[in-house]
mmCIF file of C-alpha atoms in Angstrom:
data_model
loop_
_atom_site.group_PDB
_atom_site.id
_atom_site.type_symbol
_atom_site.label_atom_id
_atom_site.label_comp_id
_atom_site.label_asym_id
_atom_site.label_seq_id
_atom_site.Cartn_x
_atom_site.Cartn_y
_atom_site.Cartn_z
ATOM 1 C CA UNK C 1 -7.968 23.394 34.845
ATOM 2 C CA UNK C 2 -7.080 20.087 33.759
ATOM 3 C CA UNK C 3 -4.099 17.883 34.717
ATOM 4 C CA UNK C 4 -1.507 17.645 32.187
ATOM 5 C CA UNK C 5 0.439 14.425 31.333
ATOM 6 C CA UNK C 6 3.963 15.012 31.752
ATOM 7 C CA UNK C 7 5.771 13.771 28.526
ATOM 8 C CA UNK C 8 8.236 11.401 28.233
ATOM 9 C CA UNK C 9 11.549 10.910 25.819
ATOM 10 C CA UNK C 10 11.001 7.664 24.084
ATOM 11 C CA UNK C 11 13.558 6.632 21.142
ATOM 12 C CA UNK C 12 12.444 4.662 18.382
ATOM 13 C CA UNK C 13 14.785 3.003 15.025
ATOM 14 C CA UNK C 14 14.840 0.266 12.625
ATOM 15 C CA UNK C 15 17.117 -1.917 13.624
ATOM 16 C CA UNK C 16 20.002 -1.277 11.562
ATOM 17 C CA UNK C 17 19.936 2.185 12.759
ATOM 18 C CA UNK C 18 19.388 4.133 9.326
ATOM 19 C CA UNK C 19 16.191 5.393 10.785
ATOM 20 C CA UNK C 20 16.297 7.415 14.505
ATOM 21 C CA UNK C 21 13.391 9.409 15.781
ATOM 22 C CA UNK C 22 12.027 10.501 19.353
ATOM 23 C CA UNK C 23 8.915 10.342 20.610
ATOM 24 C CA UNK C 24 7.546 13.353 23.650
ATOM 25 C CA UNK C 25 4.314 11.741 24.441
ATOM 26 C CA UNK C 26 2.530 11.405 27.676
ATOM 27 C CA UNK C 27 3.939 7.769 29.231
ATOM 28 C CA UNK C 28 2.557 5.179 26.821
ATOM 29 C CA UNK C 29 -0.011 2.579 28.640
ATOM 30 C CA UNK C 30 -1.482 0.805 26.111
ATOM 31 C CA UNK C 31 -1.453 0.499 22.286
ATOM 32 C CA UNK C 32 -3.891 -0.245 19.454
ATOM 33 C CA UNK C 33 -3.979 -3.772 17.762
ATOM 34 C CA UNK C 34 -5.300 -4.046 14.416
ATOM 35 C CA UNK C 35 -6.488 -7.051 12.466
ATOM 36 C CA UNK C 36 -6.469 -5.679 9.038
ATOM 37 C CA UNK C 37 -4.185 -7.419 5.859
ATOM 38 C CA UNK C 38 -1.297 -5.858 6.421
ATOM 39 C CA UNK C 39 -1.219 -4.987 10.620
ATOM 40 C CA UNK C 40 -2.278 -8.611 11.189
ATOM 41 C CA UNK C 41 0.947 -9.555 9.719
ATOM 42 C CA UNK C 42 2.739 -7.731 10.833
ATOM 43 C CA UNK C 43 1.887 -7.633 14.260
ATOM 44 C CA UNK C 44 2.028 -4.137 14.741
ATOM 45 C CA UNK C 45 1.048 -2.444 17.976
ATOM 46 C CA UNK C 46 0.023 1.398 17.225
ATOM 47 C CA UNK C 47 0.361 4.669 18.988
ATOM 48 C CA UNK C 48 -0.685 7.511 17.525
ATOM 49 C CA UNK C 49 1.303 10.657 18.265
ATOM 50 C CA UNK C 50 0.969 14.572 16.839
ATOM 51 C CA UNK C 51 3.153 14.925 13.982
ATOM 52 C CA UNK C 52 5.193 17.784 16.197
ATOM 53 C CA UNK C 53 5.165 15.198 19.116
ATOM 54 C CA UNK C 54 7.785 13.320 16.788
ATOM 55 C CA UNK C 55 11.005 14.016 15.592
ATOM 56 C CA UNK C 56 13.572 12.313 13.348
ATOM 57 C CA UNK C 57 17.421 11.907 14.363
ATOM 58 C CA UNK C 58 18.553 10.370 11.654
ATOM 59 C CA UNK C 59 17.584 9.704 8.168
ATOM 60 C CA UNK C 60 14.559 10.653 6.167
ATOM 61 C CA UNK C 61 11.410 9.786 6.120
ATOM 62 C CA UNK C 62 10.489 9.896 3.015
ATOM 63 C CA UNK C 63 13.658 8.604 1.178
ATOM 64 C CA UNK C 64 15.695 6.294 4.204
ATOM 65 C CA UNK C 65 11.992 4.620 5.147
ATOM 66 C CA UNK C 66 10.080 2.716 1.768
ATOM 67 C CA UNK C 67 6.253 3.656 1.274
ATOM 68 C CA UNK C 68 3.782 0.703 0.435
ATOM 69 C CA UNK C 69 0.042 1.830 -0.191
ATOM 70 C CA UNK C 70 -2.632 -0.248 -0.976
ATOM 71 C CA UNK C 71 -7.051 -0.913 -1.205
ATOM 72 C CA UNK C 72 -8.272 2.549 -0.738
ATOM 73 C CA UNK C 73 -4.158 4.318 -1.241
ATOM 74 C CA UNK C 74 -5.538 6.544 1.882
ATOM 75 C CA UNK C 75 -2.395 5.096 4.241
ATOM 76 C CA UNK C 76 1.238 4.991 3.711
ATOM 77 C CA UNK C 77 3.032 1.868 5.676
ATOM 78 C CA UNK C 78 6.836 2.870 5.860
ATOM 79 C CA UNK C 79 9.914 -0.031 6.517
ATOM 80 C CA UNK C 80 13.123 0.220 6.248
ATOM 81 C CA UNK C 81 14.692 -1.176 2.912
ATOM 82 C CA UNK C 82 17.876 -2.626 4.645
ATOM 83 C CA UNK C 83 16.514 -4.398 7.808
ATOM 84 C CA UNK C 84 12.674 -4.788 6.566
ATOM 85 C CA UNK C 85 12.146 -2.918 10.627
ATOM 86 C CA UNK C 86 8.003 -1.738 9.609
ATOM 87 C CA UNK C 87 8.719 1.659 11.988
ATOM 88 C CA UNK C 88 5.868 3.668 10.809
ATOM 89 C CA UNK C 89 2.386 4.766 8.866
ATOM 90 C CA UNK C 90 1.549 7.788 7.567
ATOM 91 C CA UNK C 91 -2.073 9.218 6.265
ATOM 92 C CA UNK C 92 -1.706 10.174 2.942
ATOM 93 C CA UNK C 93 -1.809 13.902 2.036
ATOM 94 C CA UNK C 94 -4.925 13.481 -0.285
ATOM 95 C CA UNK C 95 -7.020 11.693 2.445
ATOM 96 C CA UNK C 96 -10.120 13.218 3.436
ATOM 97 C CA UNK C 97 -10.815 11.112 6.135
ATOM 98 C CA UNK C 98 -10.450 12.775 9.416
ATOM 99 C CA UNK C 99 -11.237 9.110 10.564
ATOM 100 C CA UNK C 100 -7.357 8.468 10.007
ATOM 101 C CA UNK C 101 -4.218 9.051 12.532
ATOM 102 C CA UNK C 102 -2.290 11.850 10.917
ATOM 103 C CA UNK C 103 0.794 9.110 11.614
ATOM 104 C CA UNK C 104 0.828 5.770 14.004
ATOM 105 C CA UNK C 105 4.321 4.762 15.196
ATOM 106 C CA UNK C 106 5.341 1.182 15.953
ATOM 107 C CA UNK C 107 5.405 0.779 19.503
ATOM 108 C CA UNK C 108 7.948 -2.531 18.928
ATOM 109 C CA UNK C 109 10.697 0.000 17.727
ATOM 110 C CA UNK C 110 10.632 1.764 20.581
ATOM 111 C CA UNK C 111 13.591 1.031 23.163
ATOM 112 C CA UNK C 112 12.845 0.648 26.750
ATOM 113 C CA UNK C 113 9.056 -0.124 26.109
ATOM 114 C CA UNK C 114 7.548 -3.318 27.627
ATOM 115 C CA UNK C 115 5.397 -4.137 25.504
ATOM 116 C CA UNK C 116 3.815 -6.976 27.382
ATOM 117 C CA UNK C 117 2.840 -4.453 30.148
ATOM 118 C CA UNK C 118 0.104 -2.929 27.502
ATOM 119 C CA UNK C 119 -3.213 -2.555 27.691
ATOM 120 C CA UNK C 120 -4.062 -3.607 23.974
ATOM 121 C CA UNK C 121 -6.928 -1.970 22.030
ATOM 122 C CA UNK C 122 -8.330 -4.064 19.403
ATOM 123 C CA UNK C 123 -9.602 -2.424 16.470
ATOM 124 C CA UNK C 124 -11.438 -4.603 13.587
ATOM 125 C CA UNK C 125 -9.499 -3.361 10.800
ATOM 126 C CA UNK C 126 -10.812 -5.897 8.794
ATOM 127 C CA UNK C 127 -14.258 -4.219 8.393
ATOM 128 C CA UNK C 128 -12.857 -0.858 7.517
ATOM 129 C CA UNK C 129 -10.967 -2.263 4.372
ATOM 130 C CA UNK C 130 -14.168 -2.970 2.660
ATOM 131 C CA UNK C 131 -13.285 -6.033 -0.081
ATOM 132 C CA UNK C 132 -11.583 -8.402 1.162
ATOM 133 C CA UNK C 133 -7.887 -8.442 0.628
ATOM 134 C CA UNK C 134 -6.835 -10.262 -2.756
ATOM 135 C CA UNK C 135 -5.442 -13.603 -1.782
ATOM 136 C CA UNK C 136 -2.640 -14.449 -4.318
ATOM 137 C CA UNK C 137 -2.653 -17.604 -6.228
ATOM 138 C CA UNK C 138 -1.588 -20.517 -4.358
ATOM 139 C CA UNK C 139 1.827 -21.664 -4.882
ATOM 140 C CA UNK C 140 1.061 -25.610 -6.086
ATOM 141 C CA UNK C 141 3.553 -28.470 -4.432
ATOM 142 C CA UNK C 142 1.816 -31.581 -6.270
ATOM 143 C CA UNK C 143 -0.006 -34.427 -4.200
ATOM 144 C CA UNK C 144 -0.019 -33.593 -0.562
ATOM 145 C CA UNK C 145 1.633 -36.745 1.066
ATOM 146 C CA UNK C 146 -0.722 -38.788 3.600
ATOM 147 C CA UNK C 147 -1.074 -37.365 6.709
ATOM 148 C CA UNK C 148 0.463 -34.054 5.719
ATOM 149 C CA UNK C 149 -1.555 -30.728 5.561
ATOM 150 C CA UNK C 150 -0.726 -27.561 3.111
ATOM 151 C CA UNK C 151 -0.076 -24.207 4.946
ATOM 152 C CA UNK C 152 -0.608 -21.335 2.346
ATOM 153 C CA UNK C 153 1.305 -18.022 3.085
ATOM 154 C CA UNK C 154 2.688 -14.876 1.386
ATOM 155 C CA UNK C 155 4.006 -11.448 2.226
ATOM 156 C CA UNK C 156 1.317 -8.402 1.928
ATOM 157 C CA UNK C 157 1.330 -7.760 -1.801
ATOM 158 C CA UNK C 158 2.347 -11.038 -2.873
ATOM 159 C CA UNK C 159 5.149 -10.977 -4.635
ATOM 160 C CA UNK C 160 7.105 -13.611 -1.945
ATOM 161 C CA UNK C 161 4.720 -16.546 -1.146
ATOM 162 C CA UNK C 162 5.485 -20.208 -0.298
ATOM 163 C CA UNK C 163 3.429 -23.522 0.302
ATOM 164 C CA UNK C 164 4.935 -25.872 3.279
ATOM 165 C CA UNK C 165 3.787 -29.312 3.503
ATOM 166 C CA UNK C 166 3.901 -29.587 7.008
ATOM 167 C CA UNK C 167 4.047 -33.451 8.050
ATOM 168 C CA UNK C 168 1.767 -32.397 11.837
ATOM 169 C CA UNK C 169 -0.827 -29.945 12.471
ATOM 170 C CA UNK C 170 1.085 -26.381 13.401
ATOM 171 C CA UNK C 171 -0.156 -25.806 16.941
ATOM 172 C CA UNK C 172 2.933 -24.938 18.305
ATOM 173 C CA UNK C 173 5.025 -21.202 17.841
ATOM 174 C CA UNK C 174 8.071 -19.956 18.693
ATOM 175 C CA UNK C 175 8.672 -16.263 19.978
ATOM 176 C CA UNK C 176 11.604 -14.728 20.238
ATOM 177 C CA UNK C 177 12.764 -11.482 22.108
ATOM 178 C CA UNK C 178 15.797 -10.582 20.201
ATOM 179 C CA UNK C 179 16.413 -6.844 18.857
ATOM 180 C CA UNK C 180 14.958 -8.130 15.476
ATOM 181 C CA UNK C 181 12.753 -10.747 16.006
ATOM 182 C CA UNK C 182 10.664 -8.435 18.511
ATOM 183 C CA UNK C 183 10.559 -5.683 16.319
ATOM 184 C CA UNK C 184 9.063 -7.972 13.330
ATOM 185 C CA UNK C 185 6.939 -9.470 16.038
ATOM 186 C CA UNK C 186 7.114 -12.242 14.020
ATOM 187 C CA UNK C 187 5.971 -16.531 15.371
ATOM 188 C CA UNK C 188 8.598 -18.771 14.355
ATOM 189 C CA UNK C 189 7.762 -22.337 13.223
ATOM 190 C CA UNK C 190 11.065 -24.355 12.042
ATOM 191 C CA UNK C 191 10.170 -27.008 9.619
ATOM 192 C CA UNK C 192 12.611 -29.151 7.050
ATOM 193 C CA UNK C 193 13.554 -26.582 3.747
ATOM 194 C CA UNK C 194 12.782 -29.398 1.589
ATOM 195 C CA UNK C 195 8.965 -29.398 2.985
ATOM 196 C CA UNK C 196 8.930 -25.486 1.855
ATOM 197 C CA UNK C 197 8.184 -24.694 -1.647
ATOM 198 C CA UNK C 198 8.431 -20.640 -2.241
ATOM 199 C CA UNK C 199 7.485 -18.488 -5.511
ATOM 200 C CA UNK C 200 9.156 -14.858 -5.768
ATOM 201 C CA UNK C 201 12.365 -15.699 -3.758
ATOM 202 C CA UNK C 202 14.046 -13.222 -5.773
ATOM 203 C CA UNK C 203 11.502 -10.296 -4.444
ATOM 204 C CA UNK C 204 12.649 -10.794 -0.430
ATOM 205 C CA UNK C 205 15.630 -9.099 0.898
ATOM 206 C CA UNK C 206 17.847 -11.036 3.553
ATOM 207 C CA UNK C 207 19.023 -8.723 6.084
ATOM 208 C CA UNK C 208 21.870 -9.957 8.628
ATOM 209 C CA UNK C 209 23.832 -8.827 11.404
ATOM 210 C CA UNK C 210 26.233 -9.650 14.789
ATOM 211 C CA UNK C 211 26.762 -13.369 14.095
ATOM 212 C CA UNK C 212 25.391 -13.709 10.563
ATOM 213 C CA UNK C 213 23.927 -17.020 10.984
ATOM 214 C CA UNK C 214 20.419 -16.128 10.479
ATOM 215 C CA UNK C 215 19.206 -14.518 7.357
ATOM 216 C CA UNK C 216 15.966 -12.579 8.026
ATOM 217 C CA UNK C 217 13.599 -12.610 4.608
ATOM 218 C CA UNK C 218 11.280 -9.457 3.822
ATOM 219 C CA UNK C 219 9.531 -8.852 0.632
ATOM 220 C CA UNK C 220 11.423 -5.602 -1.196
ATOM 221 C CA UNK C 221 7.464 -4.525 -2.205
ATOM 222 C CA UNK C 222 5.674 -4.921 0.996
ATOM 223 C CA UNK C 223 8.165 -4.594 4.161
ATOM 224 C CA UNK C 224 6.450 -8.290 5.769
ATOM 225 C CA UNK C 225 9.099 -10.944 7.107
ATOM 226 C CA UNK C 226 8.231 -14.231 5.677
ATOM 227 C CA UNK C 227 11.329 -16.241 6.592
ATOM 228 C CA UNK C 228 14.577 -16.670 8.103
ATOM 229 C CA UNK C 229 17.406 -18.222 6.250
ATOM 230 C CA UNK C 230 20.240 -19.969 8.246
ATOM 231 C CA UNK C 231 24.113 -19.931 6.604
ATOM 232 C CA UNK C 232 24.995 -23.372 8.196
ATOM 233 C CA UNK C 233 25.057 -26.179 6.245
ATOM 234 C CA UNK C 234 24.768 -28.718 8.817
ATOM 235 C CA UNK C 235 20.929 -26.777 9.640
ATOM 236 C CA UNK C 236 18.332 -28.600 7.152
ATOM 237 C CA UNK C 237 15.685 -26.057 8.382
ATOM 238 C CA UNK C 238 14.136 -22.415 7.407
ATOM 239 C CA UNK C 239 11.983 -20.761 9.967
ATOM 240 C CA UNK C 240 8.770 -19.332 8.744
ATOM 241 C CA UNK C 241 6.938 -16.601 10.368
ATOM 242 C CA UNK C 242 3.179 -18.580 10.732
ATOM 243 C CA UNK C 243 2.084 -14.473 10.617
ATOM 244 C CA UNK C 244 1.972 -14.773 7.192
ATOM 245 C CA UNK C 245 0.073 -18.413 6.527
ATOM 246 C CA UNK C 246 -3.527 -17.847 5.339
ATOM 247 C CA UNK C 247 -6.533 -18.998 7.866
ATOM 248 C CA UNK C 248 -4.126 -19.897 10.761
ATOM 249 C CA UNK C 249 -5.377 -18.082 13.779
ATOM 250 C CA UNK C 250 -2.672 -17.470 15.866
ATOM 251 C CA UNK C 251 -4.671 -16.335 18.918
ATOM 252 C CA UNK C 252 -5.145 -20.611 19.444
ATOM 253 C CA UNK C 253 -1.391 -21.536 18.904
ATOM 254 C CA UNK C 254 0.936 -22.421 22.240
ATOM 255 C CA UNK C 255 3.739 -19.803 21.689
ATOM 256 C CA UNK C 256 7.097 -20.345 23.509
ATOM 257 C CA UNK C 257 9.780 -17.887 24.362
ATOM 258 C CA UNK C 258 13.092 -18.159 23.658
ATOM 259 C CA UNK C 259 15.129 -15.818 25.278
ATOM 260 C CA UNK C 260 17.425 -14.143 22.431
ATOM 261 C CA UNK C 261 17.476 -11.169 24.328
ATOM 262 C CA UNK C 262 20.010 -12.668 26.735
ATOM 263 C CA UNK C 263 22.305 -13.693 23.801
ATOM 264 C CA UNK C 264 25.289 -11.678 23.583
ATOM 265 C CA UNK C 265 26.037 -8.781 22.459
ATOM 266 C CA UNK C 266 23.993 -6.497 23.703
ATOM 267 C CA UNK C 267 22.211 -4.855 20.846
ATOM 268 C CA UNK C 268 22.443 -1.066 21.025
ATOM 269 C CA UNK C 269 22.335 1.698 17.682
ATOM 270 C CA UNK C 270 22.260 4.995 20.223
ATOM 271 C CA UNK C 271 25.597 6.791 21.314
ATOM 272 C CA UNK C 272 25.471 5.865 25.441
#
């Protein structure tokens, strides 16, 4: 007879808290990195549970958690509306392809995981997409000054995207461990607003909380954090999330940590 796993509790949300579910899976070792369109930026890591291994506390989710399909419409990729948290995907009930995870939760929403601990699986999603993801039209700025080079990003679908004329080479990322900024898993770089020139502003939702100093952009379509917005007039900066720039590998940027985990207060959406 073989040796059973014994399963653990995990709890997973969004960060607002609109969306609660537990996880009883065997103790989660590694996770599954994929380099596809949409999991490249957003920088999911994937476990893949039974659909009776998970259960939702609170919310829906179908109607609390958005749905954005796209290419082959065989996976749903589920976010919250409010916080832009990306918490889930779901196989679509049509999909013949036994090839596809019923479901793949986020590991990042889960609380108590360390995540750097993994043992991460890559998985060239890229090649399973088939044609290339549709790269939408560039977002022109004029003459690039001397010296300066054009970064090129946009959310998933492409309704929010944005040309920075950055004045040095980006080789250089930010990471931050906050509540949000870990669940987003999203690479900060900070440049001047005025060197930022974005089309489809109007599709992102800013989502705030605690302090309500930082603004965090998603697209409304999509669910992928493009920027962060900061309500302080004296800060002549908007952080960008270098996730979303096209051709920038991120695997050969320095990333440094700043600790916003050990910012008060603690960030908590469970009863204790």
């Amino acid at each position: 007879m073989s040796e059973t796993s014994p399963l653990i509790e995990y709890r997973g949300n969004c960060h607002c808290g609109a969306f609660k579910f537990k996880l009883r899976v065997p103790e989660l070792n590694e996770a599954l990195s994929c380099n596809c369109s949409i999991c490249s930026k957003n920088g999911y890591l994937w476990t893949f549970p039974e659909r009776d291994q998970f259960t939702v506390v609170k919310g829906d989710e179908s109607t609390t958690l958005k749905s954005y399909r796209f290419g082959k419409q065989t996976i749903m990729h589920k976010f919250c509306p409010t916080c832009g948290t990306s918490v889930m995907q779901a196989r679509m009930p049509n999909c013949t392809d036994a090839r596809i995870p019923i479901m793949g939760i986020n590991i990042r929403t889960l609380e108590g995981v360390d995540v750097d601990s993994l043992k991460v699986n890559a998985f060239e999603g890229c090649m399973a997409e088939g044609a290339p993801h549709k790269v939408p039209e560039l977002v022109a700025t004029g003459l690039v000054p001397e010296g300066s080079t054009a970064y090129h990003g946009n959310c998933h679908c492409g309704a929010v995207a944005y040309t920075l004329l950055a004045p040095q080479k980006i080789s250089k990322v930010t990471w931050c461990n906050c509540s949000i900024c870990s669940r987003d898993a999203v690479l900060w770089i900070y440049p001047d607003t005025d060197t930022i020139t974005f089309r489809g502003r109007e599709s992102a939702a800013e989502y705030t909380f605690s302090s309500r100093v930082a603004y965090h952009g998603f697209c409304k379509v999509c669910g992928v954090s493009v920027y962060e917005r900061f309500d302080n007039s004296h800060d002549p900066r908007t952080a960008l999330n270098v996730r979303t720039m096209h051709g920038l590998d991120v695997a050969t940027l320095e990333i440094r940590l700043f600790d916003g985990k050990a910012m008060p207060p603690v960030y908590s959406v469970w009863e204790p």
